[in-house]
mmCIF file of C-alpha atoms in Angstrom:
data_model
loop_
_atom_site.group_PDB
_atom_site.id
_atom_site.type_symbol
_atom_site.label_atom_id
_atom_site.label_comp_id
_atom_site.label_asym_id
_atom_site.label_seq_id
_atom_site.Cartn_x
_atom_site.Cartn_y
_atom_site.Cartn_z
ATOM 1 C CA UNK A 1220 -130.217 184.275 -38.098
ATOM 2 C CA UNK A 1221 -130.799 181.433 -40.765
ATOM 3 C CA UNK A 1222 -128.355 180.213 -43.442
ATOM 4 C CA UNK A 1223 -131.147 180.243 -45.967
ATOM 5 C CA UNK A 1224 -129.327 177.203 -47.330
ATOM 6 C CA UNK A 1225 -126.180 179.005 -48.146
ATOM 7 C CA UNK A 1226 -123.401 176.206 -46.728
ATOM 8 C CA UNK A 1227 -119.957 176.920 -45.906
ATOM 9 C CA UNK A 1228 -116.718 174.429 -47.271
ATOM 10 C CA UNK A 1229 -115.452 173.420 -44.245
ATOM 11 C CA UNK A 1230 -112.350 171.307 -45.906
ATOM 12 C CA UNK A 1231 -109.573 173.588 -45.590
ATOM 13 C CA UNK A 1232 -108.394 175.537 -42.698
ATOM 14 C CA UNK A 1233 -106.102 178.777 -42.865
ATOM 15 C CA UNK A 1234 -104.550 178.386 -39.382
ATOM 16 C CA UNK A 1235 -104.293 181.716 -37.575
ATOM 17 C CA UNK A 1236 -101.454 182.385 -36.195
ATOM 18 C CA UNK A 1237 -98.889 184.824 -34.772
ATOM 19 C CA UNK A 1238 -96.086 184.583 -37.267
ATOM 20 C CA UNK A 1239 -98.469 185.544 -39.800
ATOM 21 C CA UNK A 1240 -101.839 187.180 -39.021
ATOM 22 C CA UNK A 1241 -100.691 189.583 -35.494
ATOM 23 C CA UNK A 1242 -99.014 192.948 -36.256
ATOM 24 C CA UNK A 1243 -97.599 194.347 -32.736
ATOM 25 C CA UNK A 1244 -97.120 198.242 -32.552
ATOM 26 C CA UNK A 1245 -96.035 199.853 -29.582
ATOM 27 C CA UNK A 1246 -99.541 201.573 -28.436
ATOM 28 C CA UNK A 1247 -102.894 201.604 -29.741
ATOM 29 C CA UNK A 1248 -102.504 204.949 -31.541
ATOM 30 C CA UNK A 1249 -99.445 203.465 -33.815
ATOM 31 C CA UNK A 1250 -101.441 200.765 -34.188
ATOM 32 C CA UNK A 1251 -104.834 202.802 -35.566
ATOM 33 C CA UNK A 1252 -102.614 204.635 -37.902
ATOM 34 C CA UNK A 1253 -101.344 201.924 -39.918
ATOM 35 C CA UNK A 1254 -104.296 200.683 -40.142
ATOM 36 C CA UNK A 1255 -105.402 204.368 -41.392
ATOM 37 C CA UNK A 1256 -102.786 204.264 -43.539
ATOM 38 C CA UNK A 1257 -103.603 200.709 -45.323
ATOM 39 C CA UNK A 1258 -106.492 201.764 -46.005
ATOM 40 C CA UNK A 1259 -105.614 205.173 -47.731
ATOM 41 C CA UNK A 1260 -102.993 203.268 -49.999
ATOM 42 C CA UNK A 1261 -105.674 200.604 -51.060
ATOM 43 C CA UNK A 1262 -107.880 203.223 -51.874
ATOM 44 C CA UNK A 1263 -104.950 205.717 -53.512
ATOM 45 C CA UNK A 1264 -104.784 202.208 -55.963
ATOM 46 C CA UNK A 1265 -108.389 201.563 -56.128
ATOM 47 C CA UNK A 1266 -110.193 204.511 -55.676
ATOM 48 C CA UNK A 1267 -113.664 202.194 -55.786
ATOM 49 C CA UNK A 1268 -112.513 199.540 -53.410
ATOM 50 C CA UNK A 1269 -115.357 198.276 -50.750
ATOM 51 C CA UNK A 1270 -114.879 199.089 -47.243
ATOM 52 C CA UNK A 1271 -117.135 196.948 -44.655
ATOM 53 C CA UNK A 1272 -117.269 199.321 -41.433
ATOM 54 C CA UNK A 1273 -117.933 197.497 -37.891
ATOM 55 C CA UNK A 1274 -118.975 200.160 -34.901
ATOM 56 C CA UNK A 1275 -116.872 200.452 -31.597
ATOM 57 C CA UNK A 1276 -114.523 202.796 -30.004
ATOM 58 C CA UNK A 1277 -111.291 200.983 -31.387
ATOM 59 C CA UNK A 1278 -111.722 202.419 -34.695
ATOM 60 C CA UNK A 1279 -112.101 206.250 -33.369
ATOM 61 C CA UNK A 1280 -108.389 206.606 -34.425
ATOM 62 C CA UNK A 1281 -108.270 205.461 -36.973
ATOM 63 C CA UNK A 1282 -111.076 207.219 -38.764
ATOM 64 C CA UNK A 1283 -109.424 209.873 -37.241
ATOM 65 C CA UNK A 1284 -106.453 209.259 -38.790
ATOM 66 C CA UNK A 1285 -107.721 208.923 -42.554
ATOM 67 C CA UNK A 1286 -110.042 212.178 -42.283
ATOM 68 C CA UNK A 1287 -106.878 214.120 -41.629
ATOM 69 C CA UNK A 1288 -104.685 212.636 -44.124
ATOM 70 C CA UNK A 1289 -107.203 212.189 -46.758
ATOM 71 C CA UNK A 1290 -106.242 215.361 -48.483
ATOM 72 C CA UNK A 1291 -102.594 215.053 -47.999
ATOM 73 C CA UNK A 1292 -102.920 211.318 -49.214
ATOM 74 C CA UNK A 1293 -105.021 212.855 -52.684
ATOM 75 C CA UNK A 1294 -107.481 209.782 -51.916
ATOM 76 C CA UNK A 1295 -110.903 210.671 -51.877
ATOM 77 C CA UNK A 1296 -113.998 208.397 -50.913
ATOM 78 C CA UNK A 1297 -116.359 209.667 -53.543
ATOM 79 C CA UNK A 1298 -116.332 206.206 -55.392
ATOM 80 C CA UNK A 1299 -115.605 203.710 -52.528
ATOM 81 C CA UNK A 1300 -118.569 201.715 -51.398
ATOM 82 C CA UNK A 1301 -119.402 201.530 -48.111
ATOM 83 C CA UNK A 1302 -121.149 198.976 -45.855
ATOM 84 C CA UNK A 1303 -121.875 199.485 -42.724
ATOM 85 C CA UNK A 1304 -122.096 196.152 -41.642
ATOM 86 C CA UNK A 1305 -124.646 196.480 -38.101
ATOM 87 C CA UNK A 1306 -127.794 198.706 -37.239
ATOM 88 C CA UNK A 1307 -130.462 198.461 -34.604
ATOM 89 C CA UNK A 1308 -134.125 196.326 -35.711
ATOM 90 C CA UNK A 1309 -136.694 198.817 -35.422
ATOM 91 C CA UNK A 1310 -135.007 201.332 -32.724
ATOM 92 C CA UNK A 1311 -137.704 203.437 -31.334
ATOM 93 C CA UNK A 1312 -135.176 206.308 -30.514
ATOM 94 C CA UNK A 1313 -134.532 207.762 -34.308
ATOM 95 C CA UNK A 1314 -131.375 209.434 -32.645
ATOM 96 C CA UNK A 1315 -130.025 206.102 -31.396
ATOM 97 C CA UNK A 1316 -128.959 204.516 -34.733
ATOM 98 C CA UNK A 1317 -125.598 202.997 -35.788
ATOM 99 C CA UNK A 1318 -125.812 204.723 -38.574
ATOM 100 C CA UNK A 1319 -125.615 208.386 -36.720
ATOM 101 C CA UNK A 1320 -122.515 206.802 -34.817
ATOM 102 C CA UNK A 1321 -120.898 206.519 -37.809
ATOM 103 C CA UNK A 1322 -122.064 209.811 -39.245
ATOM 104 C CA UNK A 1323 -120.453 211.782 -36.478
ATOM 105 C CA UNK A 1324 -117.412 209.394 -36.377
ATOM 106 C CA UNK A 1325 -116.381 209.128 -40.270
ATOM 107 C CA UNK A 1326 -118.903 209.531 -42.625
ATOM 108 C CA UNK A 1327 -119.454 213.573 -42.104
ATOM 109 C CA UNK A 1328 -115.853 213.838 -42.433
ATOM 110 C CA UNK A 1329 -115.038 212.089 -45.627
ATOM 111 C CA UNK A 1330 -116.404 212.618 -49.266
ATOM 112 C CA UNK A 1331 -118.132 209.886 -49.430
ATOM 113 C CA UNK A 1332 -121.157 209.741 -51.471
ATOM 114 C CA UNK A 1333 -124.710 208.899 -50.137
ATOM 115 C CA UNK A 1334 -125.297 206.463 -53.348
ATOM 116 C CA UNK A 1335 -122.826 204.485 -52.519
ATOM 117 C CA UNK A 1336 -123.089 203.769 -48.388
ATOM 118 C CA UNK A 1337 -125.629 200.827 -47.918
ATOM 119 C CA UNK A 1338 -127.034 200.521 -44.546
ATOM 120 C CA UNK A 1339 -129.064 197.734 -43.460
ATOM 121 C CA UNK A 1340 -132.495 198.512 -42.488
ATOM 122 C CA UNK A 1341 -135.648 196.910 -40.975
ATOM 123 C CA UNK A 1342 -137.853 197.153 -43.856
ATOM 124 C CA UNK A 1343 -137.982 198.673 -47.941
ATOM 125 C CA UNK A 1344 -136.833 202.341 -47.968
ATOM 126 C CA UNK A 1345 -137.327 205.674 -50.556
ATOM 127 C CA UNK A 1346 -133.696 206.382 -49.660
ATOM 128 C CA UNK A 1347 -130.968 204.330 -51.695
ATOM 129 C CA UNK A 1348 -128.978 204.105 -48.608
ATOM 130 C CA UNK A 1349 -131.238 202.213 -46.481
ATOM 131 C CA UNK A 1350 -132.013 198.639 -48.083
ATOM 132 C CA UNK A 1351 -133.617 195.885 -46.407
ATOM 133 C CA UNK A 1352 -132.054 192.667 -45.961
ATOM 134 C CA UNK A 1353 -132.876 190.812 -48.944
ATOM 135 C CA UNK A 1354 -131.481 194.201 -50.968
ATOM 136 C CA UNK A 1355 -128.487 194.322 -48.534
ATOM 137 C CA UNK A 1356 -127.738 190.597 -49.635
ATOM 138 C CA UNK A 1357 -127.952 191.082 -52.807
ATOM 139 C CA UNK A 1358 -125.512 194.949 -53.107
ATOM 140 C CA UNK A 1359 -123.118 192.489 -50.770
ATOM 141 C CA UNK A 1360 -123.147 190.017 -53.488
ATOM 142 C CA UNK A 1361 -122.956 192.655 -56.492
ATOM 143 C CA UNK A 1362 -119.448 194.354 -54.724
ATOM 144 C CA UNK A 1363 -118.610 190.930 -53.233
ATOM 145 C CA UNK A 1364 -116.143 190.326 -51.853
ATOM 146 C CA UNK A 1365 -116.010 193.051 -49.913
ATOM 147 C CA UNK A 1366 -112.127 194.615 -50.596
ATOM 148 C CA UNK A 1367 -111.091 195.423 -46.891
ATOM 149 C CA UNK A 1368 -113.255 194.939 -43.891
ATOM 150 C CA UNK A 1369 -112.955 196.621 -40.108
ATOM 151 C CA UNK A 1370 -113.991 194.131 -38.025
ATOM 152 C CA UNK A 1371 -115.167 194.071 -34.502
ATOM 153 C CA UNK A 1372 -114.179 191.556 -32.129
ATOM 154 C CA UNK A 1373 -116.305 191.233 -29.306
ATOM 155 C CA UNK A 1374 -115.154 189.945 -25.776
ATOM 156 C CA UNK A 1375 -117.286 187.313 -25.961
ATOM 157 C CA UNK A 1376 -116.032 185.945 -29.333
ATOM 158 C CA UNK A 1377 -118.816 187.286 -31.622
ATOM 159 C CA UNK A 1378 -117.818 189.322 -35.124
ATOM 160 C CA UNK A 1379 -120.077 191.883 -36.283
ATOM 161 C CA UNK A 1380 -122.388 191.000 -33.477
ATOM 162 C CA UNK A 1381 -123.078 187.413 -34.982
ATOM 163 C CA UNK A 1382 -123.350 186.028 -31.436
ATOM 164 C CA UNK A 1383 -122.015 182.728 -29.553
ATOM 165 C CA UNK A 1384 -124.708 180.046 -29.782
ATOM 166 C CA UNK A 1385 -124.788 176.404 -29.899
ATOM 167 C CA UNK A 1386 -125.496 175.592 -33.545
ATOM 168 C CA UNK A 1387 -122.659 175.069 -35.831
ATOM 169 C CA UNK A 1388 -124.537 175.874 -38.585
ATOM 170 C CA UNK A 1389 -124.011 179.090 -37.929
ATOM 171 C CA UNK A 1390 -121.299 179.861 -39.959
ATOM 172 C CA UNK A 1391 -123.167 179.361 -43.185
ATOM 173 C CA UNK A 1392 -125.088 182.886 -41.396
ATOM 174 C CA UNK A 1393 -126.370 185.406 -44.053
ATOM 175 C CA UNK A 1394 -127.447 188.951 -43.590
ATOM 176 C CA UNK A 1395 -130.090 189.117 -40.637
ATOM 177 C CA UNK A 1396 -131.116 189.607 -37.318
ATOM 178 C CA UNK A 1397 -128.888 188.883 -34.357
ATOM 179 C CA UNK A 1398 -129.850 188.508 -30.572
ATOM 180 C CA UNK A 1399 -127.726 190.615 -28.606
ATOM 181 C CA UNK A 1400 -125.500 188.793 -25.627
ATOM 182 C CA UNK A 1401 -125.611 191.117 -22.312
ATOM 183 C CA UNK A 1402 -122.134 191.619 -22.848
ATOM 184 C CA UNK A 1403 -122.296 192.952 -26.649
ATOM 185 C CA UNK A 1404 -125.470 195.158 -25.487
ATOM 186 C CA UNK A 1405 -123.259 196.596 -22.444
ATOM 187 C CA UNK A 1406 -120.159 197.242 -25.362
ATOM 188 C CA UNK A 1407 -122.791 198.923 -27.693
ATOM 189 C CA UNK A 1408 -124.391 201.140 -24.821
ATOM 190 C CA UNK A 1409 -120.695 202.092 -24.099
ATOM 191 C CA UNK A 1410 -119.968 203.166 -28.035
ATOM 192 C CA UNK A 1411 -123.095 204.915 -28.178
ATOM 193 C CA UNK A 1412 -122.571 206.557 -24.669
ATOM 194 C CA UNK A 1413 -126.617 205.173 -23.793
ATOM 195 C CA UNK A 1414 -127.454 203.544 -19.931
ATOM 196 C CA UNK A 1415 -129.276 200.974 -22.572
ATOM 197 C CA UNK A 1416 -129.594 200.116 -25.805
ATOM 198 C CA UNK A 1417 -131.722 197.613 -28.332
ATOM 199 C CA UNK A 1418 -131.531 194.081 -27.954
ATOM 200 C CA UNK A 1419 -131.630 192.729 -31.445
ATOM 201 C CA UNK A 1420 -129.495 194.092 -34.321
ATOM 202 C CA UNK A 1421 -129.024 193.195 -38.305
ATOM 203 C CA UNK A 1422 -126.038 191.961 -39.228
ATOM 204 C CA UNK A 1423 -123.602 190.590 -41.774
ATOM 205 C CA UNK A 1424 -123.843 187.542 -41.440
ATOM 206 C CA UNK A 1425 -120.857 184.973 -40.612
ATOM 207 C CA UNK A 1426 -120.229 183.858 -44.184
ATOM 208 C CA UNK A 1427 -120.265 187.150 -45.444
ATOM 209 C CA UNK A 1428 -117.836 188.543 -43.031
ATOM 210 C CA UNK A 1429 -115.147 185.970 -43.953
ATOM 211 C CA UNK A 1430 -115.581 186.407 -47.509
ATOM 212 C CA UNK A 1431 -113.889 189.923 -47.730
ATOM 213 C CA UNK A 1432 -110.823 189.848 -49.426
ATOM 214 C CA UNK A 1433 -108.638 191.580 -46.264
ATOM 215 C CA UNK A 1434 -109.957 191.301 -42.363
ATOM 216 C CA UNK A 1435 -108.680 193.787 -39.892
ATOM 217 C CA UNK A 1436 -109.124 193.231 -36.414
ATOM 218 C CA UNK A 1437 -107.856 195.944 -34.409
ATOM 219 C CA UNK A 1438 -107.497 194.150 -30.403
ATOM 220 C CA UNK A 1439 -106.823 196.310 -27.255
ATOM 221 C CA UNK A 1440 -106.614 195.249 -23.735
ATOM 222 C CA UNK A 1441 -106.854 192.197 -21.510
ATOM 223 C CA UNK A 1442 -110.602 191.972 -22.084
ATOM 224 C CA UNK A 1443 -109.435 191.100 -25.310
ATOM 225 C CA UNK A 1444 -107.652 187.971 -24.545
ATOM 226 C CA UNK A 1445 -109.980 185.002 -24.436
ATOM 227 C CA UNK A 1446 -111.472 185.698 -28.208
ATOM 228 C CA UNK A 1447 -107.697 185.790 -29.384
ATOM 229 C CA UNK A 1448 -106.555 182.455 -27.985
ATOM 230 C CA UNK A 1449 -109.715 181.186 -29.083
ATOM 231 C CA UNK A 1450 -108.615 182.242 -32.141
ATOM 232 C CA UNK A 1451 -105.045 181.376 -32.280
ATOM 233 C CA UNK A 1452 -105.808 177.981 -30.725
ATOM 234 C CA UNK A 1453 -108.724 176.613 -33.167
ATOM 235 C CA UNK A 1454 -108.766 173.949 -34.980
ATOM 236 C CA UNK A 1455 -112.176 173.889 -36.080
ATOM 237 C CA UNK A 1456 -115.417 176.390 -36.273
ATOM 238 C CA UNK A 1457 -116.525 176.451 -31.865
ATOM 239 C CA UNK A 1458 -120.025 178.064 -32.860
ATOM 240 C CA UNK A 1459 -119.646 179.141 -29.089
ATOM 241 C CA UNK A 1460 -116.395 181.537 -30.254
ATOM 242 C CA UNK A 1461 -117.866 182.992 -33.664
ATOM 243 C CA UNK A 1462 -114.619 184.081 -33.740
ATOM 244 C CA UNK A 1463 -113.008 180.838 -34.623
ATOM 245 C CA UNK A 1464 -115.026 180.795 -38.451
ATOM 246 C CA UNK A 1465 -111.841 182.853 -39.325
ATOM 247 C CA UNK A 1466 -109.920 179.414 -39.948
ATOM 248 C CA UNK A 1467 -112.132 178.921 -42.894
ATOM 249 C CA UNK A 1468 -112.027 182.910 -44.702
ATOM 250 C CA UNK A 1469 -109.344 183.038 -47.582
ATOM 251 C CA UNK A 1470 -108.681 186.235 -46.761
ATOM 252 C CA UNK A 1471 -105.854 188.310 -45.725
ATOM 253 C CA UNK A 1472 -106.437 188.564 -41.935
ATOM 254 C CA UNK A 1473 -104.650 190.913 -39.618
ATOM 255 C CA UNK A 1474 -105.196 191.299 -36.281
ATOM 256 C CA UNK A 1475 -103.392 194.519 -34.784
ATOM 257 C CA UNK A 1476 -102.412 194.736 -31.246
ATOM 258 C CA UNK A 1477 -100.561 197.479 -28.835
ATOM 259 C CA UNK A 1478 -97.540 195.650 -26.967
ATOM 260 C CA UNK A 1479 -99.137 195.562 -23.667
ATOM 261 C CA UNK A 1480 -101.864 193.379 -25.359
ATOM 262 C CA UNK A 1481 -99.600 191.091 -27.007
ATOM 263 C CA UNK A 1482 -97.510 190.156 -24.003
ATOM 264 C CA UNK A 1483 -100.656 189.651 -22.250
ATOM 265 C CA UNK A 1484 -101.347 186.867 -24.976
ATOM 266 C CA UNK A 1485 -98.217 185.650 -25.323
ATOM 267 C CA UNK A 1486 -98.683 184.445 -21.481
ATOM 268 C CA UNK A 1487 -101.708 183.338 -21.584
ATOM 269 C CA UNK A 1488 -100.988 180.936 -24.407
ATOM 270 C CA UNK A 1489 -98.359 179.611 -22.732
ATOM 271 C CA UNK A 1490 -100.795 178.331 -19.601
#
């Protein structure tokens, strides 16, 4: 994914830390609801506020969660916009798309309008919902910054599926195509319930993701460990743990975690 000679400030860093940035709950479901409700009561005061929406199995609740109590909340999605921030390059299956994922997950169940959920797509599209990347840039850049983002953490470091790599460059990443790691191919295959799934993706990219006003990382399980000390730890962008560009977003960053998770990382920052 190239930079297209977008560059990155790398002078000040917003440490990450616990005091700050973790919110513990006592299990995964009280955890998913706060984050349901957050995002209700940002929307109940700005009924057009920009949601960025990452894929994966974490956020099942809490979509969940805000189709029930949409109603009871009076918050309706009619003027949000949407981004959905991944989809397959070219997937021969037409079935096995993000985008259904996240039409049987949330989008079916909210009022959301068509007009105003952007999906990015492989090439120029009739439908307003599909745009290409250099349209996708540019509706990113019209809404920026995005209000409140769901982000997805992967075990291997990588947000949004902007993968580890070698080139620190890479956090100056714009909207584009991504290589798949095994390990983000065997997550996806699990979300979409597939024995296999595409290789290469488009993405946010890195610099985009940071940019969004509020980041909320919702992290389950010991799998989840090694991105969060990463994270906890850094001191400076590791292009190896995309994880670690967080340092650099001005944004409101949360990361939510069930108790069993965060006494697993309280030990293992203590090695």
């Amino acid at each position: 994914m190239k930079n297209n000679g977008n560059t990155q400030k790398e002078t000040t860093i917003f440490p990450i830390n616990i005091a700050n940035n973790v919110l513990i709950y006592e299990t995964k479901i009280d955890s998913s609801f706060a984050i349901g409700n957050l995002i209700l009561d940002t929307l109940k005061n700005n009924p057009k506020t920009s949601i960025g929406l990452s894929i994966g199995n974490m956020f099942k609740d809490i979509f969940t969660f805000i189709a029930t109590n949409k109603n009871n909340a009076k918050v309706s999605f009619a003027n949000a916009k949407i981004f959905l921030m991944t989809e397959f390059v070219n997937s021969n299956d037409s079935e096995l798309t993000l985008f259904n994922w996240f039409q049987k997950n949330f989008l079916t169940q909210i009022d959301t309008m068509a007009k105003n959920t952007f999906v990015i797509s492989s090439e120029k599209s009739n439908n307003s919902t599909n745009l290409d990347i250099i349209d996708f840039k540019k509706t990113l850049v019209k809404h920026a910054p995005i209000d409140i983002e769901l982000l997805h953490l992967g075990t291997n470091g990588s947000i949004a599926f902007n993968e580890p790599s070698n080139d620190s460059s890479t956090i100056n990443n714009l909207t584009g195509i991504s290589i798949l790691s095994s390990s983000s191919i065997n997550e996806l295959s699990s979300y979409l319930e597939t024995k296999s799934c595409p290789k290469k993706v488009l993405t946010m990219g890195t610099l985009e993701v940071i940019n969004a006003k509020k980041i909320i990382i919702p992290a389950y399980g010991a799998i989840m460990i090694a991105p969060l000390v990463k994270l906890l730890t850094a001191n400076k962008y590791d292009p190896n743990w995309p994880i670690t560009a967080l340092i650099y977003a001005q944004s409101d960053v949360k990361i939510y975690l069930d108790k069993t998770t965060y006494d697993l990382l309280l030990q293992a920052l203590k090695k």
